[in-house]
Amino acid sequence: MSDSDQTGEMSDGLQVELFHPESDREPGDTNIQKFGFDIHPVVFPVALAVIALVIAVTIFLGDSAAAAYSWLFNFIGENFGWFYLLAVNIFIIVLLYFAFGKFGNIKIGGVEAEKEFSDFSWMAMLFSAGMGIGLMFFSVLEPVFYFQSVPGFWGAEAGSGAAASAAMAQTFFHWGFHPWAIYGLVGLGLAFFSFNRGLPLTFRSVFWPLLGDRIYGWPGHLIDLVTVFATLFGLATSLGLGVAQVNRGMQYVLTDILGVFGSFPNTTLTQILLIGGITGIATLSVAAGLDGGVKRLSTINLYLMFTLLGFLLIVGPTIFILGAWVEGLGAYFGNILSLGFFRGAMGAGGGTVTAWTVFYWGWWIAWSPFVGMFIARISKGRTVREFVLGVLFLPSMFSTIWLSTFGGSALHGAIGEGTNGVIQAYQSLGYGGFETLGMFVMLQQYPLGAITASLATLLVITFFVTSSDSGSLVIDHLTSGGKHDIPKAQRIFWALTEGGVAAILLWGGGLSALQTAAITTGLPFAVILCLMCYTVYLGLDNEYQILESEEFAERIQDMTAEGDVDVVTTGDEAVTNVEGGDDTVSGD
């Protein structure tokens, strides 16, 4: 690993002297190091034991467990849906305050920190870990569903132009600023307390302002254990359920389109073999490390996405797609406040909110420890403003372009009295059947459908791989006491464990039930994230006060006088960058 990988564990200079808390604890200082592993003595073994127990109970109880998990999810949706909606709106407001207020120039990692990854690589990893795989399936399914079953909020007639506009705007809402605000808040909190305070890169560190050294005790252990469960079960169930979609897509491409196989097998055994293949590739990527594996695959993902996106923009109904994008953005921005707070409590459209919006918000929040921690790990050296703008706006806007291209291509020709092959397939297959095939059916309507469908299948697989290996890296951090440099054997262990859990659940049943259970963890995490808004504020405010302190100013003056650095400040004279020799200390 590079020296930058040690930041948060053994960084030196101004950040340690003036900004790190007074504590004799270090990340992983009580770890057990044996057999090529470097494990936390509590989190690692307890996590393994509880994971095994939950899997056994879920499979053994079967339908009873599924019914219990389903009841709990419905109870949360009906009684706490309002809280999900309110909380996520608060997250957006808090992030914007951090970015555009006085904290915006604070640099993650401190004034001496440098970026580990280029802007393009950073964006590629952001998107691959965040929601790339979901966009592959829902970019066609969701607009088509809303076009046929318009959410009550919009009051439009199904199949009309107004319904198409509403379908795009509702889909933008679910994949736009709100989910990325969840990821951004978690990522910012984890990055700040790890890189700026030298605390473990785990969820427990966010609560340092409230708990102090107690984050290293059982309160911290419990926080990290819940995070491990949400991450592993969320990834394993997504892999297990998603591989069924991959299998159906491969069957459609290889049998129905290309005719390579008389009947490509769509069986549990085939899907377990696919899990094995995906897990194998993910394991190699994890073993190669963040820079050599995850970054490289994420970059490949982004190039494949751009290729597929650009091709469909050119050969598809280009003018219609651009018009759908602009019109969808107008409807989205024009109704974003109303949509963000709309619960349907007054009798209109509540079903859509519970079935889709509350589900999505619970899912994003449940995934936020995994995605947020991964974003934190790759974001050292960026200012708070740069981080928020990058995480909140760029992926959101790219998502709208992707959704307009694929969703617009699916709706083209179907507005009013017309219809097309995509809508006919939806009406024929129903929601369940169309869910796995929608993307492929749409691509077949345009030139070179066999090639683009094959590319889409490859892209789905690579997205699964990047989600798997980035998730494995996150669990590595959690079960190693927050250390950044984890032994290769341990990284391989968690990658294989994740695939093994998915295969066992697929073989024994219980995937859907456990996915529902994983989503229900969104409620306690939503409460934790609300508390995180306050703890991150305390941390940033403390950092700002130190940057403005006489002690910090004197240190900079001494370093300048000694010739160690050159200092250039502008605006409010807040220093945001320190470099040695002939380089510059700058701020704005």
Short mmCIF file of C-alpha atoms in Angstrom, two decimals, residues 17-499:
data_model
loop_
_atom_site.label_atom_id
_atom_site.label_comp_id
_atom_site.label_asym_id
_atom_site.label_seq_id
_atom_site.Cartn_x
_atom_site.Cartn_y
_atom_site.Cartn_z
CA GLU A 17 -0.20 18.03 16.41
CA LEU A 18 -3.17 20.39 16.35
CA PHE A 19 -6.24 18.49 15.17
CA HIS A 20 -6.12 14.89 16.40
CA PRO A 21 -7.95 14.21 19.69
CA GLU A 22 -6.01 13.58 22.86
CA SER A 23 -6.23 9.81 23.07
CA ASP A 24 -3.68 7.04 23.47
CA ARG A 25 -5.79 4.71 21.29
CA GLU A 26 -5.01 3.93 17.65
CA PRO A 27 -6.99 2.07 14.99
CA GLY A 28 -6.56 -1.67 15.44
CA ASP A 29 -4.34 -1.35 18.52
CA THR A 30 -5.97 -4.39 20.18
CA ASN A 31 -6.12 -6.53 17.03
CA ILE A 32 -5.18 -10.20 16.87
CA GLN A 33 -2.63 -10.89 14.15
CA LYS A 34 -2.41 -14.57 13.23
CA PHE A 35 -2.52 -16.79 10.13
CA GLY A 36 -2.19 -13.79 7.82
CA PHE A 37 -5.18 -12.03 9.39
CA ASP A 38 -5.34 -8.76 11.34
CA ILE A 39 -8.72 -8.88 13.09
CA HIS A 40 -10.59 -6.96 15.75
CA PRO A 41 -10.97 -9.30 18.76
CA VAL A 42 -14.70 -8.59 19.18
CA VAL A 43 -16.20 -7.41 15.89
CA PHE A 44 -14.70 -10.14 13.68
CA PRO A 45 -15.71 -13.29 15.64
CA VAL A 46 -19.08 -11.94 16.81
CA ALA A 47 -19.95 -10.86 13.26
CA LEU A 48 -19.17 -14.34 11.91
CA ALA A 49 -21.23 -16.04 14.62
CA VAL A 50 -24.29 -13.81 14.18
CA ILE A 51 -24.11 -14.04 10.36
CA ALA A 52 -24.17 -17.83 10.58
CA LEU A 53 -27.06 -17.72 13.07
CA VAL A 54 -29.18 -15.34 10.99
CA ILE A 55 -28.67 -17.44 7.85
CA ALA A 56 -29.59 -20.64 9.70
CA VAL A 57 -32.72 -19.11 11.24
CA THR A 58 -33.84 -17.57 7.95
CA ILE A 59 -33.47 -20.86 6.04
CA PHE A 60 -34.84 -23.06 8.85
CA LEU A 61 -37.96 -20.97 9.51
CA GLY A 62 -38.56 -20.43 5.79
CA ASP A 63 -42.00 -18.90 5.17
CA SER A 64 -42.41 -17.93 8.82
CA ALA A 65 -39.26 -15.80 8.69
CA ALA A 66 -40.35 -14.27 5.37
CA ALA A 67 -43.76 -13.39 6.81
CA ALA A 68 -42.20 -11.84 9.92
CA TYR A 69 -39.72 -9.76 7.93
CA SER A 70 -42.47 -8.66 5.53
CA TRP A 71 -44.75 -7.63 8.38
CA LEU A 72 -41.96 -5.60 9.95
CA PHE A 73 -41.17 -3.85 6.68
CA ASN A 74 -44.83 -2.97 6.05
CA PHE A 75 -45.22 -1.76 9.63
CA ILE A 76 -42.21 0.54 9.25
CA GLY A 77 -43.42 1.82 5.89
CA GLU A 78 -46.92 2.63 7.12
CA ASN A 79 -45.94 4.15 10.44
CA PHE A 80 -42.52 5.67 9.83
CA GLY A 81 -42.60 6.53 6.11
CA TRP A 82 -43.06 10.18 7.07
CA PHE A 83 -39.83 10.02 9.09
CA TYR A 84 -37.85 8.64 6.14
CA LEU A 85 -39.08 11.48 3.92
CA LEU A 86 -38.34 14.17 6.50
CA ALA A 87 -34.91 12.80 7.39
CA VAL A 88 -33.62 12.59 3.81
CA ASN A 89 -34.69 16.18 3.13
CA ILE A 90 -32.81 17.24 6.25
CA PHE A 91 -29.70 15.46 4.95
CA ILE A 92 -29.79 17.53 1.74
CA ILE A 93 -30.12 20.79 3.67
CA VAL A 94 -27.27 19.88 6.03
CA LEU A 95 -24.93 18.88 3.19
CA LEU A 96 -25.60 22.11 1.31
CA TYR A 97 -24.92 24.08 4.49
CA PHE A 98 -21.60 22.29 4.96
CA ALA A 99 -20.61 22.88 1.33
CA PHE A 100 -21.58 26.51 0.88
CA GLY A 101 -21.04 27.75 4.43
CA LYS A 102 -17.82 28.49 6.27
CA PHE A 103 -16.84 24.79 6.36
CA GLY A 104 -16.64 24.47 2.57
CA ASN A 105 -12.88 25.08 2.37
CA ILE A 106 -11.93 22.52 5.01
CA LYS A 107 -9.92 19.76 3.38
CA ILE A 108 -10.53 16.09 4.09
CA GLY A 109 -7.27 14.83 5.56
CA GLY A 110 -6.13 18.26 6.69
CA VAL A 111 -4.20 21.08 5.07
CA GLU A 112 -1.29 18.82 4.10
CA ALA A 113 -3.40 16.11 2.45
CA GLU A 114 -3.11 15.28 -1.26
CA LYS A 115 -5.61 13.54 -3.51
CA GLU A 116 -5.07 9.81 -3.92
CA PHE A 117 -7.08 9.47 -7.13
CA SER A 118 -7.72 11.56 -10.22
CA ASP A 119 -11.10 13.20 -10.59
CA PHE A 120 -12.12 10.70 -13.30
CA SER A 121 -11.09 7.65 -11.25
CA TRP A 122 -12.83 9.10 -8.20
CA MET A 123 -16.05 9.62 -10.16
CA ALA A 124 -15.85 6.13 -11.68
CA MET A 125 -15.52 4.49 -8.25
CA LEU A 126 -18.26 6.72 -6.82
CA PHE A 127 -20.73 5.64 -9.43
CA SER A 128 -19.81 1.97 -9.53
CA ALA A 129 -20.16 1.57 -5.77
CA GLY A 130 -23.22 3.81 -5.47
CA MET A 131 -25.96 2.56 -7.75
CA GLY A 132 -24.63 1.59 -11.15
CA ILE A 133 -26.18 -1.87 -11.11
CA GLY A 134 -29.61 -0.54 -10.16
CA LEU A 135 -29.69 1.84 -13.09
CA MET A 136 -29.15 -1.08 -15.47
CA PHE A 137 -32.46 -2.65 -14.46
CA PHE A 138 -34.65 0.24 -13.34
CA SER A 139 -33.82 2.74 -16.10
CA VAL A 140 -36.35 0.94 -18.31
CA LEU A 141 -38.59 -0.77 -15.78
CA GLU A 142 -39.44 2.23 -13.63
CA PRO A 143 -40.44 4.75 -16.34
CA VAL A 144 -42.53 2.08 -18.10
CA PHE A 145 -44.26 1.13 -14.84
CA TYR A 146 -45.12 4.78 -13.99
CA PHE A 147 -46.23 5.39 -17.58
CA GLN A 148 -48.75 2.56 -17.22
CA SER A 149 -49.59 3.17 -13.53
CA VAL A 150 -49.14 6.90 -12.93
CA PRO A 151 -48.39 7.85 -9.28
CA GLY A 152 -51.30 9.68 -7.68
CA PHE A 153 -49.16 12.75 -6.99
CA TRP A 154 -49.20 13.66 -10.67
CA GLY A 155 -52.87 13.16 -11.46
CA ALA A 156 -52.14 12.24 -15.10
CA GLU A 157 -53.89 9.79 -17.39
CA ALA A 158 -51.98 6.57 -18.03
CA GLY A 159 -50.36 6.43 -21.46
CA SER A 160 -50.59 10.19 -22.04
CA GLY A 161 -47.84 12.73 -22.63
CA ALA A 162 -48.36 13.99 -19.08
CA ALA A 163 -47.89 10.43 -17.84
CA ALA A 164 -44.57 10.15 -19.72
CA SER A 165 -43.34 13.41 -18.21
CA ALA A 166 -44.46 12.29 -14.75
CA ALA A 167 -42.76 8.91 -15.24
CA MET A 168 -39.41 10.52 -15.99
CA ALA A 169 -39.67 13.03 -13.13
CA GLN A 170 -40.67 10.38 -10.58
CA THR A 171 -37.77 8.19 -11.69
CA PHE A 172 -35.34 11.15 -11.47
CA PHE A 173 -36.60 11.76 -7.95
CA HIS A 174 -35.80 8.23 -6.82
CA TRP A 175 -32.30 8.21 -8.38
CA GLY A 176 -31.30 11.85 -8.03
CA PHE A 177 -30.25 14.18 -5.23
CA HIS A 178 -31.98 12.43 -2.34
CA PRO A 179 -30.15 9.06 -2.41
CA TRP A 180 -26.81 10.74 -3.07
CA ALA A 181 -27.40 13.06 -0.11
CA ILE A 182 -27.63 9.97 2.10
CA TYR A 183 -24.36 8.61 0.73
CA GLY A 184 -22.73 12.03 0.87
CA LEU A 185 -23.54 12.63 4.53
CA VAL A 186 -22.21 9.23 5.61
CA GLY A 187 -19.13 9.51 3.40
CA LEU A 188 -18.29 13.00 4.65
CA GLY A 189 -18.66 12.02 8.30
CA LEU A 190 -16.53 8.88 7.98
CA ALA A 191 -13.86 10.60 5.88
CA PHE A 192 -13.58 13.56 8.23
CA PHE A 193 -13.25 11.63 11.47
CA SER A 194 -10.83 9.11 9.97
CA PHE A 195 -8.57 11.36 7.91
CA ASN A 196 -8.82 14.58 9.93
CA ARG A 197 -8.94 13.08 13.41
CA GLY A 198 -6.91 9.89 12.96
CA LEU A 199 -9.79 7.71 14.18
CA PRO A 200 -10.66 4.23 12.82
CA LEU A 201 -12.30 4.14 9.40
CA THR A 202 -15.47 2.63 10.85
CA PHE A 203 -18.93 3.91 11.68
CA ARG A 204 -18.11 4.19 15.39
CA SER A 205 -15.71 7.09 14.81
CA VAL A 206 -18.52 9.43 13.74
CA PHE A 207 -19.70 9.44 17.36
CA TRP A 208 -16.39 10.56 18.86
CA PRO A 209 -17.77 14.04 19.75
CA LEU A 210 -20.44 12.33 21.92
CA LEU A 211 -18.75 9.16 23.14
CA GLY A 212 -15.04 10.01 23.23
CA ASP A 213 -12.87 6.99 24.03
CA ARG A 214 -16.00 4.91 24.57
CA ILE A 215 -16.12 4.36 20.79
CA TYR A 216 -13.42 1.76 21.45
CA GLY A 217 -15.72 -0.10 23.87
CA TRP A 218 -19.01 -1.94 23.50
CA PRO A 219 -20.98 1.09 22.23
CA GLY A 220 -18.56 1.25 19.31
CA HIS A 221 -18.54 -2.54 18.86
CA LEU A 222 -22.33 -2.62 18.53
CA ILE A 223 -22.33 0.21 16.00
CA ASP A 224 -19.77 -1.56 13.83
CA LEU A 225 -21.50 -4.95 14.16
CA VAL A 226 -24.80 -3.54 12.90
CA THR A 227 -22.89 -1.94 10.04
CA VAL A 228 -21.26 -5.29 9.13
CA PHE A 229 -24.63 -7.05 9.09
CA ALA A 230 -26.33 -4.38 6.96
CA THR A 231 -23.41 -4.38 4.51
CA LEU A 232 -22.92 -8.13 4.17
CA PHE A 233 -26.59 -9.08 4.01
CA GLY A 234 -27.38 -6.19 1.69
CA LEU A 235 -24.60 -7.21 -0.70
CA ALA A 236 -25.23 -10.95 -0.45
CA THR A 237 -28.95 -10.69 -1.06
CA SER A 238 -28.41 -8.24 -3.93
CA LEU A 239 -25.88 -10.61 -5.47
CA GLY A 240 -28.15 -13.61 -5.01
CA LEU A 241 -31.27 -11.92 -6.37
CA GLY A 242 -29.38 -10.00 -9.03
CA VAL A 243 -27.68 -13.08 -10.40
CA ALA A 244 -31.14 -14.46 -11.18
CA GLN A 245 -31.65 -11.39 -13.36
CA VAL A 246 -28.26 -11.93 -14.98
CA ASN A 247 -29.18 -15.55 -15.69
CA ARG A 248 -32.50 -14.56 -17.28
CA GLY A 249 -30.78 -11.86 -19.30
CA MET A 250 -28.13 -14.29 -20.55
CA GLN A 251 -30.85 -16.76 -21.48
CA TYR A 252 -32.67 -14.07 -23.44
CA VAL A 253 -29.53 -12.89 -25.25
CA LEU A 254 -27.97 -16.28 -25.98
CA THR A 255 -31.16 -18.19 -26.78
CA ASP A 256 -33.81 -15.72 -27.94
CA ILE A 257 -31.59 -13.18 -29.73
CA LEU A 258 -28.39 -14.97 -30.79
CA GLY A 259 -29.71 -18.53 -30.91
CA VAL A 260 -26.38 -19.86 -29.62
CA PHE A 261 -28.06 -22.25 -27.18
CA GLY A 262 -31.22 -24.20 -27.84
CA SER A 263 -32.23 -23.37 -24.31
CA PHE A 264 -29.73 -21.68 -22.03
CA PRO A 265 -30.33 -23.11 -18.52
CA ASN A 266 -32.15 -20.85 -16.08
CA THR A 267 -31.73 -22.90 -12.91
CA THR A 268 -30.53 -22.53 -9.35
CA LEU A 269 -27.36 -24.44 -10.20
CA THR A 270 -26.61 -22.07 -13.09
CA GLN A 271 -27.08 -19.09 -10.80
CA ILE A 272 -24.81 -20.57 -8.14
CA LEU A 273 -22.16 -21.08 -10.81
CA LEU A 274 -22.61 -17.45 -11.86
CA ILE A 275 -22.17 -16.37 -8.22
CA GLY A 276 -18.99 -18.43 -8.13
CA GLY A 277 -17.66 -16.74 -11.26
CA ILE A 278 -18.54 -13.23 -10.10
CA THR A 279 -17.09 -13.92 -6.66
CA GLY A 280 -13.91 -15.28 -8.22
CA ILE A 281 -13.37 -12.14 -10.29
CA ALA A 282 -14.21 -9.96 -7.27
CA THR A 283 -11.72 -11.90 -5.16
CA LEU A 284 -8.94 -11.27 -7.67
CA SER A 285 -9.86 -7.59 -7.72
CA VAL A 286 -9.89 -7.35 -3.92
CA ALA A 287 -6.55 -9.15 -3.72
CA ALA A 288 -5.10 -6.60 -6.16
CA GLY A 289 -6.04 -3.79 -3.79
CA LEU A 290 -7.94 -0.54 -4.15
CA ASP A 291 -5.67 1.02 -6.75
CA GLY A 292 -4.87 -2.08 -8.78
CA GLY A 293 -8.28 -3.79 -8.69
CA VAL A 294 -11.32 -1.73 -7.71
CA LYS A 295 -10.19 1.47 -9.45
CA ARG A 296 -9.35 -0.36 -12.67
CA LEU A 297 -12.66 -2.23 -12.82
CA SER A 298 -14.62 0.91 -11.95
CA THR A 299 -12.92 2.76 -14.79
CA ILE A 300 -13.78 -0.08 -17.20
CA ASN A 301 -17.38 0.12 -15.97
CA LEU A 302 -17.60 3.81 -16.74
CA TYR A 303 -16.15 3.37 -20.24
CA LEU A 304 -18.66 0.59 -20.94
CA MET A 305 -21.49 2.79 -19.67
CA PHE A 306 -20.40 5.68 -21.88
CA THR A 307 -20.19 3.33 -24.88
CA LEU A 308 -23.68 1.94 -24.39
CA LEU A 309 -25.13 5.36 -23.56
CA GLY A 310 -23.52 7.06 -26.54
CA PHE A 311 -24.57 4.35 -28.96
CA LEU A 312 -28.21 4.46 -27.90
CA LEU A 313 -28.23 8.27 -28.03
CA ILE A 314 -27.04 8.08 -31.64
CA VAL A 315 -29.12 5.21 -33.03
CA GLY A 316 -32.15 5.78 -30.81
CA PRO A 317 -34.74 8.58 -31.00
CA THR A 318 -32.15 11.28 -30.21
CA ILE A 319 -34.42 14.33 -30.37
CA PHE A 320 -37.11 12.58 -28.33
CA ILE A 321 -34.53 11.52 -25.71
CA LEU A 322 -33.16 15.05 -25.33
CA GLY A 323 -36.67 16.45 -25.14
CA ALA A 324 -37.65 13.85 -22.52
CA TRP A 325 -34.54 14.75 -20.49
CA VAL A 326 -35.27 18.49 -20.52
CA GLU A 327 -38.99 18.04 -19.86
CA GLY A 328 -38.31 15.48 -17.13
CA LEU A 329 -35.81 17.81 -15.45
CA GLY A 330 -38.37 20.63 -15.57
CA ALA A 331 -41.02 18.46 -13.91
CA TYR A 332 -38.47 17.14 -11.40
CA PHE A 333 -37.06 20.53 -10.38
CA GLY A 334 -40.49 22.15 -10.45
CA ASN A 335 -41.88 19.57 -8.00
CA ILE A 336 -38.80 18.52 -6.03
CA LEU A 337 -39.94 20.08 -2.75
CA SER A 338 -43.47 18.70 -3.04
CA LEU A 339 -42.19 15.27 -4.06
CA GLY A 340 -39.63 15.24 -1.28
CA PHE A 341 -42.27 15.80 1.39
CA PHE A 342 -45.22 14.02 -0.26
CA ARG A 343 -46.52 11.13 1.87
CA GLY A 344 -49.97 10.65 0.38
CA ALA A 345 -51.53 10.93 3.82
CA MET A 346 -54.42 12.96 2.39
CA GLY A 347 -55.50 10.06 0.22
CA ALA A 348 -53.74 10.54 -3.11
CA GLY A 349 -50.81 8.40 -4.19
CA GLY A 350 -49.83 6.96 -0.84
CA GLY A 351 -49.41 3.52 -2.37
CA THR A 352 -46.62 4.69 -4.64
CA VAL A 353 -44.84 6.40 -1.76
CA THR A 354 -44.89 3.27 0.41
CA ALA A 355 -44.17 0.77 -2.37
CA TRP A 356 -41.44 2.78 -4.09
CA THR A 357 -40.20 5.91 -2.28
CA VAL A 358 -40.12 4.52 1.27
CA PHE A 359 -38.64 1.28 -0.08
CA TYR A 360 -35.93 3.21 -1.91
CA TRP A 361 -35.14 5.50 1.02
CA GLY A 362 -34.91 2.52 3.37
CA TRP A 363 -32.68 0.67 0.89
CA TRP A 364 -30.34 3.64 0.31
CA ILE A 365 -30.05 4.25 4.06
CA ALA A 366 -29.40 0.56 4.76
CA TRP A 367 -26.66 0.62 2.09
CA SER A 368 -25.23 3.95 3.25
CA PRO A 369 -22.63 2.47 5.66
CA PHE A 370 -21.20 0.40 2.79
CA VAL A 371 -21.31 3.06 0.07
CA GLY A 372 -20.50 5.93 2.44
CA MET A 373 -17.46 4.17 3.86
CA PHE A 374 -16.17 3.34 0.40
CA ILE A 375 -16.65 6.96 -0.71
CA ALA A 376 -14.82 8.10 2.42
CA ARG A 377 -11.92 5.77 1.71
CA ILE A 378 -11.31 7.29 -1.75
CA SER A 379 -11.91 10.98 -0.95
CA LYS A 380 -8.85 12.14 0.98
CA GLY A 381 -7.45 15.47 -0.20
CA ARG A 382 -10.74 17.00 -1.37
CA THR A 383 -12.37 20.02 0.26
CA VAL A 384 -15.80 19.68 1.84
CA ARG A 385 -17.27 21.79 -0.95
CA GLU A 386 -15.61 19.71 -3.66
CA PHE A 387 -16.73 16.50 -1.97
CA VAL A 388 -20.37 17.56 -1.63
CA LEU A 389 -20.62 18.97 -5.15
CA GLY A 390 -18.97 15.85 -6.56
CA VAL A 391 -21.08 13.35 -4.61
CA LEU A 392 -24.40 15.18 -4.67
CA PHE A 393 -24.62 16.77 -8.11
CA LEU A 394 -22.47 14.97 -10.69
CA PRO A 395 -23.80 11.40 -10.19
CA SER A 396 -27.35 12.74 -9.88
CA MET A 397 -27.19 14.61 -13.17
CA PHE A 398 -25.51 11.72 -14.96
CA SER A 399 -28.29 9.47 -13.67
CA THR A 400 -30.92 11.74 -15.23
CA ILE A 401 -29.15 11.54 -18.60
CA TRP A 402 -28.92 7.75 -18.39
CA LEU A 403 -32.56 7.39 -17.29
CA SER A 404 -33.76 9.72 -20.06
CA THR A 405 -31.81 7.81 -22.70
CA PHE A 406 -32.99 4.34 -21.72
CA GLY A 407 -36.38 5.27 -20.29
CA GLY A 408 -37.09 7.67 -23.17
CA SER A 409 -36.12 5.02 -25.73
CA ALA A 410 -38.54 2.62 -24.03
CA LEU A 411 -41.44 5.11 -24.14
CA HIS A 412 -40.84 6.43 -27.65
CA GLY A 413 -43.84 5.83 -29.88
CA ALA A 414 -46.10 4.70 -27.06
CA ILE A 415 -47.58 8.04 -26.01
CA GLY A 416 -51.24 8.66 -26.71
CA GLU A 417 -52.89 6.03 -28.87
CA GLY A 418 -49.62 4.43 -29.94
CA THR A 419 -47.70 1.48 -28.61
CA ASN A 420 -44.31 -0.19 -29.13
CA GLY A 421 -42.58 -3.48 -28.52
CA VAL A 422 -41.46 -2.48 -25.02
CA ILE A 423 -44.94 -1.59 -23.79
CA GLN A 424 -46.37 -4.70 -25.42
CA ALA A 425 -43.73 -6.82 -23.66
CA TYR A 426 -44.57 -5.18 -20.33
CA GLN A 427 -48.27 -5.85 -20.77
CA SER A 428 -47.58 -9.43 -21.85
CA LEU A 429 -44.94 -10.37 -19.25
CA GLY A 430 -46.28 -8.38 -16.33
CA TYR A 431 -44.10 -6.56 -13.82
CA GLY A 432 -42.25 -9.65 -12.57
CA GLY A 433 -41.30 -10.96 -15.99
CA PHE A 434 -40.47 -7.54 -17.43
CA GLU A 435 -38.23 -6.69 -14.46
CA THR A 436 -35.44 -8.96 -15.68
CA LEU A 437 -35.94 -8.43 -19.42
CA GLY A 438 -36.97 -4.80 -19.84
CA MET A 439 -33.49 -3.52 -20.71
CA PHE A 440 -32.92 -6.26 -23.29
CA VAL A 441 -36.36 -5.92 -24.87
CA MET A 442 -35.78 -2.18 -25.30
CA LEU A 443 -32.33 -2.63 -26.85
CA GLN A 444 -33.72 -5.15 -29.34
CA GLN A 445 -35.99 -2.42 -30.77
CA TYR A 446 -32.95 -0.59 -32.16
CA PRO A 447 -30.06 -1.47 -34.53
CA LEU A 448 -27.41 -3.98 -33.43
CA GLY A 449 -29.67 -5.19 -30.63
CA ALA A 450 -27.72 -8.41 -30.16
CA ILE A 451 -24.45 -6.51 -29.66
CA THR A 452 -25.89 -3.92 -27.29
CA ALA A 453 -27.75 -6.59 -25.30
CA SER A 454 -24.49 -8.54 -24.96
CA LEU A 455 -22.69 -5.36 -23.86
CA ALA A 456 -25.45 -4.68 -21.33
CA THR A 457 -25.06 -8.19 -19.91
CA LEU A 458 -21.30 -7.68 -19.58
CA LEU A 459 -21.88 -4.34 -17.89
CA VAL A 460 -24.30 -5.88 -15.41
CA ILE A 461 -21.72 -8.50 -14.49
CA THR A 462 -18.90 -5.98 -14.05
CA PHE A 463 -21.14 -3.83 -11.87
CA PHE A 464 -21.82 -6.83 -9.67
CA VAL A 465 -18.08 -7.45 -9.42
CA THR A 466 -17.29 -3.85 -8.41
CA SER A 467 -20.11 -3.81 -5.84
CA SER A 468 -18.83 -7.08 -4.43
CA ASP A 469 -15.17 -6.11 -4.16
CA SER A 470 -15.82 -2.61 -2.81
CA GLY A 471 -18.21 -4.09 -0.23
CA SER A 472 -15.61 -6.64 0.77
CA LEU A 473 -13.07 -3.85 1.32
CA VAL A 474 -15.56 -2.03 3.55
CA ILE A 475 -16.18 -5.13 5.69
CA ASP A 476 -12.39 -5.56 5.92
CA HIS A 477 -12.10 -2.10 7.48
CA LEU A 478 -14.95 -2.76 9.89
CA THR A 479 -13.61 -6.10 11.14
CA SER A 480 -9.99 -4.93 11.43
CA GLY A 481 -10.67 -2.12 13.87
CA GLY A 482 -10.74 0.55 11.17
CA LYS A 483 -7.25 -0.02 9.80
CA HIS A 484 -6.63 1.02 6.21
CA ASP A 485 -3.96 -1.52 5.32
CA ILE A 486 -5.59 -4.96 5.55
CA PRO A 487 -3.75 -8.23 4.80
CA LYS A 488 -4.51 -9.80 1.43
CA ALA A 489 -5.67 -13.07 3.03
CA GLN A 490 -8.30 -11.21 5.03
CA ARG A 491 -9.54 -9.33 1.97
CA ILE A 492 -9.89 -12.62 0.10
CA PHE A 493 -11.70 -14.22 3.06
CA TRP A 494 -14.49 -11.63 3.12
CA ALA A 495 -14.89 -11.65 -0.67
CA LEU A 496 -15.38 -15.43 -0.57
CA THR A 497 -17.65 -15.21 2.49
CA GLU A 498 -19.93 -12.74 0.75
CA GLY A 499 -20.28 -15.00 -2.30
#
